[in-house]
Every structure is written in C-alpha cells, then in structure tokens.
mmCIF file of C-alpha atoms in Angstrom:
data_model
loop_
_atom_site.group_PDB
_atom_site.id
_atom_site.type_symbol
_atom_site.label_atom_id
_atom_site.label_comp_id
_atom_site.label_asym_id
_atom_site.label_seq_id
_atom_site.Cartn_x
_atom_site.Cartn_y
_atom_site.Cartn_z
ATOM 1 C CA MET A 657 39.455 -5.882 -13.705
ATOM 2 C CA VAL A 658 39.796 -2.801 -15.910
ATOM 3 C CA PHE A 659 36.406 -1.724 -17.219
ATOM 4 C CA ALA A 660 36.013 -0.171 -20.667
ATOM 5 C CA ASN A 661 33.064 2.053 -21.479
ATOM 6 C CA VAL A 662 32.723 3.166 -25.070
ATOM 7 C CA GLY A 663 30.020 5.468 -26.315
ATOM 8 C CA THR A 664 28.626 7.550 -29.097
ATOM 9 C CA LEU A 665 26.700 10.666 -28.083
ATOM 10 C CA GLY A 666 24.397 12.336 -30.559
ATOM 11 C CA ALA A 667 24.858 16.112 -30.536
ATOM 12 C CA VAL A 668 22.203 18.623 -31.469
ATOM 13 C CA THR A 669 23.144 19.755 -34.986
ATOM 14 C CA GLY A 670 25.809 22.425 -34.752
ATOM 15 C CA LYS A 671 26.547 21.695 -31.086
ATOM 16 C CA ARG A 672 29.088 18.886 -31.501
ATOM 17 C CA ASP A 673 32.181 20.984 -30.794
ATOM 18 C CA GLU A 674 30.529 22.654 -27.822
ATOM 19 C CA LEU A 675 29.769 19.196 -26.453
ATOM 20 C CA VAL A 676 33.394 18.122 -27.016
ATOM 21 C CA ALA A 677 34.576 21.248 -25.166
ATOM 22 C CA ARG A 678 32.223 20.444 -22.288
ATOM 23 C CA LEU A 679 33.354 16.814 -22.030
ATOM 24 C CA THR A 680 37.063 17.648 -22.222
ATOM 25 C CA ARG A 681 36.980 20.375 -19.564
ATOM 26 C CA ARG A 682 39.817 19.536 -17.141
ATOM 27 C CA SER A 683 38.632 17.532 -14.120
ATOM 28 C CA SER A 684 40.913 16.115 -11.439
ATOM 29 C CA VAL A 685 38.091 14.191 -9.722
ATOM 30 C CA LEU A 686 37.789 11.516 -12.433
ATOM 31 C CA SER A 687 41.299 10.136 -11.986
ATOM 32 C CA GLU A 688 40.889 10.388 -8.206
ATOM 33 C CA VAL A 689 37.975 7.947 -8.389
ATOM 34 C CA GLY A 690 39.680 5.486 -10.721
ATOM 35 C CA CYS A 691 39.371 6.773 -14.276
ATOM 36 C CA ILE A 692 42.422 5.585 -16.229
ATOM 37 C CA ALA A 693 41.569 7.070 -19.632
ATOM 38 C CA TYR A 694 38.783 9.303 -20.954
ATOM 39 C CA GLU A 695 39.269 10.069 -24.637
ATOM 40 C CA VAL A 696 36.757 12.303 -26.407
ATOM 41 C CA GLY A 697 36.710 12.840 -30.138
ATOM 42 C CA THR A 698 35.006 13.199 -33.474
ATOM 43 C CA ASN A 699 34.837 11.686 -36.916
ATOM 44 C CA ASP A 700 33.887 14.106 -39.689
ATOM 45 C CA ALA A 701 32.012 11.307 -41.426
ATOM 46 C CA GLU A 702 29.509 11.647 -38.539
ATOM 47 C CA PRO A 703 29.280 15.431 -37.937
ATOM 48 C CA ASP A 704 26.642 15.212 -35.203
ATOM 49 C CA THR A 705 28.311 12.546 -33.073
ATOM 50 C CA VAL A 706 30.800 12.756 -30.224
ATOM 51 C CA PHE A 707 32.753 9.589 -29.439
ATOM 52 C CA VAL A 708 34.028 8.646 -25.993
ATOM 53 C CA VAL A 709 36.361 5.880 -24.815
ATOM 54 C CA GLU A 710 36.705 5.467 -21.080
ATOM 55 C CA LEU A 711 38.877 3.037 -19.124
ATOM 56 C CA TRP A 712 38.250 2.615 -15.400
ATOM 57 C CA LYS A 713 40.139 0.648 -12.799
ATOM 58 C CA ASP A 714 36.962 -1.442 -12.429
ATOM 59 C CA ALA A 715 33.210 -1.327 -13.097
ATOM 60 C CA ALA A 716 32.479 -0.211 -9.526
ATOM 61 C CA ALA A 717 34.661 2.900 -9.969
ATOM 62 C CA HIS A 718 32.754 3.800 -13.121
ATOM 63 C CA GLU A 719 29.417 3.204 -11.417
ATOM 64 C CA ALA A 720 30.418 5.306 -8.373
ATOM 65 C CA SER A 721 31.556 8.171 -10.589
ATOM 66 C CA LEU A 722 28.028 8.642 -11.898
ATOM 67 C CA ALA A 723 26.922 9.646 -8.381
ATOM 68 C CA LEU A 724 29.586 12.346 -8.025
ATOM 69 C CA PRO A 725 28.213 15.931 -7.913
ATOM 70 C CA GLU A 726 30.811 17.050 -10.495
ATOM 71 C CA VAL A 727 29.738 14.344 -12.919
ATOM 72 C CA ALA A 728 26.035 14.944 -12.338
ATOM 73 C CA GLU A 729 26.644 18.667 -12.961
ATOM 74 C CA ALA A 730 28.598 17.963 -16.161
ATOM 75 C CA ILE A 731 25.813 15.691 -17.432
ATOM 76 C CA ALA A 732 23.182 18.346 -16.607
ATOM 77 C CA GLU A 733 25.206 21.018 -18.422
ATOM 78 C CA ALA A 734 25.678 18.774 -21.454
ATOM 79 C CA ARG A 735 22.030 17.704 -21.671
ATOM 80 C CA PRO A 736 20.851 20.669 -23.858
ATOM 81 C CA LEU A 737 23.609 19.786 -26.352
ATOM 82 C CA LEU A 738 22.521 16.150 -26.663
ATOM 83 C CA SER A 739 20.183 14.929 -29.384
ATOM 84 C CA GLY A 740 19.218 11.820 -27.423
ATOM 85 C CA ALA A 741 20.904 9.359 -29.788
ATOM 86 C CA PHE A 742 23.235 7.112 -27.831
ATOM 87 C CA GLY A 743 25.287 4.031 -28.703
ATOM 88 C CA GLY A 744 28.241 2.077 -27.512
ATOM 89 C CA PHE A 745 29.103 -0.835 -25.288
ATOM 90 C CA HIS A 746 31.146 -1.772 -22.280
ATOM 91 C CA PHE A 747 33.344 -4.705 -21.388
ATOM 92 C CA GLU A 748 35.723 -6.146 -18.845
ATOM 93 C CA VAL A 749 39.309 -5.964 -20.101
ATOM 94 C CA ALA A 750 40.889 -9.416 -20.267
ATOM 95 C CA GLY A 751 44.315 -8.265 -21.397
ATOM 96 C CA SER A 752 46.495 -6.474 -23.932
ATOM 97 C CA PRO A 753 49.267 -7.448 -26.335
ATOM 98 C CA LEU A 754 51.119 -4.388 -25.038
ATOM 99 C CA ARG A 755 51.702 -5.883 -21.584
ATOM 100 C CA ASP A 756 52.282 -9.263 -19.976
ATOM 101 C CA MET B 176 46.165 13.520 -33.359
ATOM 102 C CA VAL B 177 45.556 10.396 -31.319
ATOM 103 C CA PHE B 178 43.405 7.933 -33.263
ATOM 104 C CA ALA B 179 40.896 5.686 -31.503
ATOM 105 C CA ASN B 180 39.753 2.429 -33.083
ATOM 106 C CA VAL B 181 36.992 0.567 -31.300
ATOM 107 C CA GLY B 182 35.609 -2.733 -32.430
ATOM 108 C CA THR B 183 33.422 -5.703 -31.735
ATOM 109 C CA LEU B 184 34.536 -9.007 -33.219
ATOM 110 C CA GLY B 185 32.088 -11.853 -33.518
ATOM 111 C CA ALA B 186 33.612 -15.143 -32.379
ATOM 112 C CA VAL B 187 32.577 -18.567 -33.595
ATOM 113 C CA THR B 188 30.454 -19.990 -30.767
ATOM 114 C CA GLY B 189 32.724 -21.439 -28.125
ATOM 115 C CA LYS B 190 35.834 -19.764 -29.537
ATOM 116 C CA ARG B 191 35.581 -16.391 -27.788
ATOM 117 C CA ASP B 192 38.230 -17.084 -25.144
ATOM 118 C CA GLU B 193 40.594 -18.582 -27.693
ATOM 119 C CA LEU B 194 40.188 -15.400 -29.758
ATOM 120 C CA VAL B 195 40.893 -13.267 -26.664
ATOM 121 C CA ALA B 196 44.040 -15.322 -25.982
ATOM 122 C CA ARG B 197 45.144 -14.826 -29.581
ATOM 123 C CA LEU B 198 44.578 -11.064 -29.528
ATOM 124 C CA THR B 199 46.301 -10.565 -26.163
ATOM 125 C CA ARG B 200 49.427 -12.537 -27.023
ATOM 126 C CA ARG B 201 52.363 -10.284 -26.089
ATOM 127 C CA SER B 202 53.677 -8.252 -29.041
ATOM 128 C CA SER B 203 56.381 -5.612 -28.828
ATOM 129 C CA VAL B 204 55.939 -4.493 -32.433
ATOM 130 C CA LEU B 205 52.614 -2.694 -31.840
ATOM 131 C CA SER B 206 54.004 -0.107 -29.430
ATOM 132 C CA GLU B 207 57.069 0.291 -31.665
ATOM 133 C CA VAL B 208 54.816 1.458 -34.508
ATOM 134 C CA GLY B 209 52.731 3.827 -32.388
ATOM 135 C CA CYS B 210 50.095 1.819 -30.563
ATOM 136 C CA ILE B 211 49.344 3.579 -27.256
ATOM 137 C CA ALA B 212 46.682 1.218 -25.921
ATOM 138 C CA TYR B 213 45.175 -2.079 -27.099
ATOM 139 C CA GLU B 214 42.577 -3.357 -24.648
ATOM 140 C CA VAL B 215 40.817 -6.643 -25.368
ATOM 141 C CA GLY B 216 37.865 -7.902 -23.380
ATOM 142 C CA THR B 217 34.487 -9.532 -23.004
ATOM 143 C CA ASN B 218 31.015 -8.910 -21.699
ATOM 144 C CA ASP B 219 29.139 -12.018 -20.566
ATOM 145 C CA ALA B 220 25.903 -10.474 -21.814
ATOM 146 C CA GLU B 221 27.368 -11.077 -25.303
ATOM 147 C CA PRO B 222 29.097 -14.472 -25.028
ATOM 148 C CA ASP B 223 30.179 -14.646 -28.677
ATOM 149 C CA THR B 224 31.733 -11.184 -28.936
ATOM 150 C CA VAL B 225 35.245 -9.923 -28.281
ATOM 151 C CA PHE B 226 35.624 -6.184 -27.695
ATOM 152 C CA VAL B 227 38.696 -4.174 -28.598
ATOM 153 C CA VAL B 228 39.703 -0.589 -27.837
ATOM 154 C CA GLU B 229 42.831 0.675 -29.552
ATOM 155 C CA LEU B 230 44.532 4.059 -29.241
ATOM 156 C CA TRP B 231 47.213 4.988 -31.770
ATOM 157 C CA LYS B 232 49.505 7.982 -31.947
ATOM 158 C CA ASP B 233 47.719 8.848 -35.196
ATOM 159 C CA ALA B 234 45.602 7.293 -37.946
ATOM 160 C CA ALA B 235 48.654 6.733 -40.169
ATOM 161 C CA ALA B 236 50.315 4.585 -37.503
ATOM 162 C CA HIS B 237 47.191 2.440 -37.274
ATOM 163 C CA GLU B 238 46.967 2.157 -41.052
ATOM 164 C CA ALA B 239 50.675 1.219 -41.352
ATOM 165 C CA SER B 240 50.319 -1.451 -38.667
ATOM 166 C CA LEU B 241 47.889 -3.393 -40.839
ATOM 167 C CA ALA B 242 50.711 -3.993 -43.353
ATOM 168 C CA LEU B 243 53.085 -5.446 -40.768
ATOM 169 C CA PRO B 244 53.848 -9.168 -41.236
ATOM 170 C CA GLU B 245 53.192 -9.816 -37.513
ATOM 171 C CA VAL B 246 49.767 -8.209 -37.729
ATOM 172 C CA ALA B 247 48.882 -9.951 -40.987
ATOM 173 C CA GLU B 248 49.925 -13.260 -39.393
ATOM 174 C CA ALA B 249 47.842 -12.586 -36.270
ATOM 175 C CA ILE B 250 44.794 -11.753 -38.402
ATOM 176 C CA ALA B 251 45.285 -14.933 -40.465
ATOM 177 C CA GLU B 252 45.570 -17.033 -37.302
ATOM 178 C CA ALA B 253 42.468 -15.438 -35.817
ATOM 179 C CA ARG B 254 40.354 -15.800 -38.968
ATOM 180 C CA PRO B 255 39.058 -19.346 -38.202
ATOM 181 C CA LEU B 256 37.864 -18.083 -34.812
ATOM 182 C CA LEU B 257 35.855 -15.212 -36.311
ATOM 183 C CA SER B 258 32.156 -15.478 -37.120
ATOM 184 C CA GLY B 259 32.295 -12.570 -39.558
ATOM 185 C CA ALA B 260 30.187 -10.218 -37.452
ATOM 186 C CA PHE B 261 32.032 -6.938 -36.973
ATOM 187 C CA GLY B 262 31.097 -3.591 -35.445
ATOM 188 C CA GLY B 263 32.651 -0.511 -34.001
ATOM 189 C CA PHE B 264 33.864 2.909 -35.020
ATOM 190 C CA HIS B 265 36.921 5.098 -35.057
ATOM 191 C CA PHE B 266 37.561 8.732 -34.273
ATOM 192 C CA GLU B 267 40.206 11.410 -33.883
ATOM 193 C CA VAL B 268 40.749 12.244 -30.216
ATOM 194 C CA ALA B 269 40.067 15.924 -29.516
ATOM 195 C CA GLY B 270 41.006 15.840 -25.853
ATOM 196 C CA SER B 271 40.457 14.436 -22.378
ATOM 197 C CA PRO B 272 39.293 15.826 -19.024
ATOM 198 C CA LEU B 273 42.238 13.943 -17.522
ATOM 199 C CA ARG B 274 44.837 16.206 -19.112
ATOM 200 C CA ASP B 275 45.246 19.830 -20.150
#
C-alpha cells in the first residue's frame, strides 16, 4: 500500500530557504528505494517552516530509506538548520478519485 | 507553482471507511481542472480520521475546483459523515530531490 508521510520542519530563523535547498538537492537514490513523490515547499504565512509531502511505494520502503547513508548524511547536514519544531502525520493510502 | 493541500478530516465514529469510499469515488473532473494527485487514506492509530494529500498545478486551480458543481456535491454528500474536526496545511512546492 502506498505510504504517505507529511511533515512540517521548523527552520532556524533565516535558514528556511537554505533548508529547502538542502532538501531539494537532486538525489537518484530515493526513487531507487521506492520514493514516488517528495515535494518540499513553503508558505509565507509561516516563514520559519518547511513543508514536506512524501509518497512511498509502502511503509517499509520509507523505513528502509532512513538507514541509507545518503539520507543519514542529508539529515546530519540539515540538522544545524532545524529549530527542533516538527509536525505532521503519516497514513496508508486507500485510494484516489484520480484512478480506479 | 505546484500547490500542496494536506488535510485531516474527522469522521463521525464508525463512518471513516464510508468517508474514504466517498472521497475516492472516481472523478475525471479533478484532473481536468489541474489536480495532479489526490491521495486519501487512513492510519489505524487514529480510527476516526481520514487523511488527504492533494497536489494541484497551482493554488488557483485548487481554488477554482471548490466552485465546481461536482465538488460541491461531493462535499454536501460527505458532510453527514464529518465530525467537524479538521486539520492540515497547504504550501507552495519549491522543488523535489526527485527531479531537477
């Protein structure tokens, strides 16, 4: 079942765009391990927050990705840009009106 | 800019799956007006919540969709299944590590 992971990442004030740049750096490994979508963005109403929507082929693929050296490295590099405020949720996709 | 709309919909106890069925009923109109993704799902840790992730070609397309008769009808049909608890957020997509 497709797994959706949705999150809000607090950025250190003034570091939001640097965090966006870090998270959107091109990576071929994510799709190789089952990432279907990984959308990163902002909302100027919340200037110190980065928003992420991820879709994975299943929860196991998402879980396994966290152990990848590339992902661990990206998280380590992003850590100084993070304020520590996190939010979001995850769910198993049941379906879509866009497909049968 | 791609627009992401993410939401949690409270379902009347026992009506979650009926709400999922309603929201995933096949609709060709959504993609015609710019809906790129519309993923509906559940998380058994929150048995009375339906989760939705939507991606739209831009915020205007999402806004315009709310005025469509089909969408208004779907919302009206879903209303008795809703508990009134809502959550979520929206953002402009800045990019993705999955594409240049």
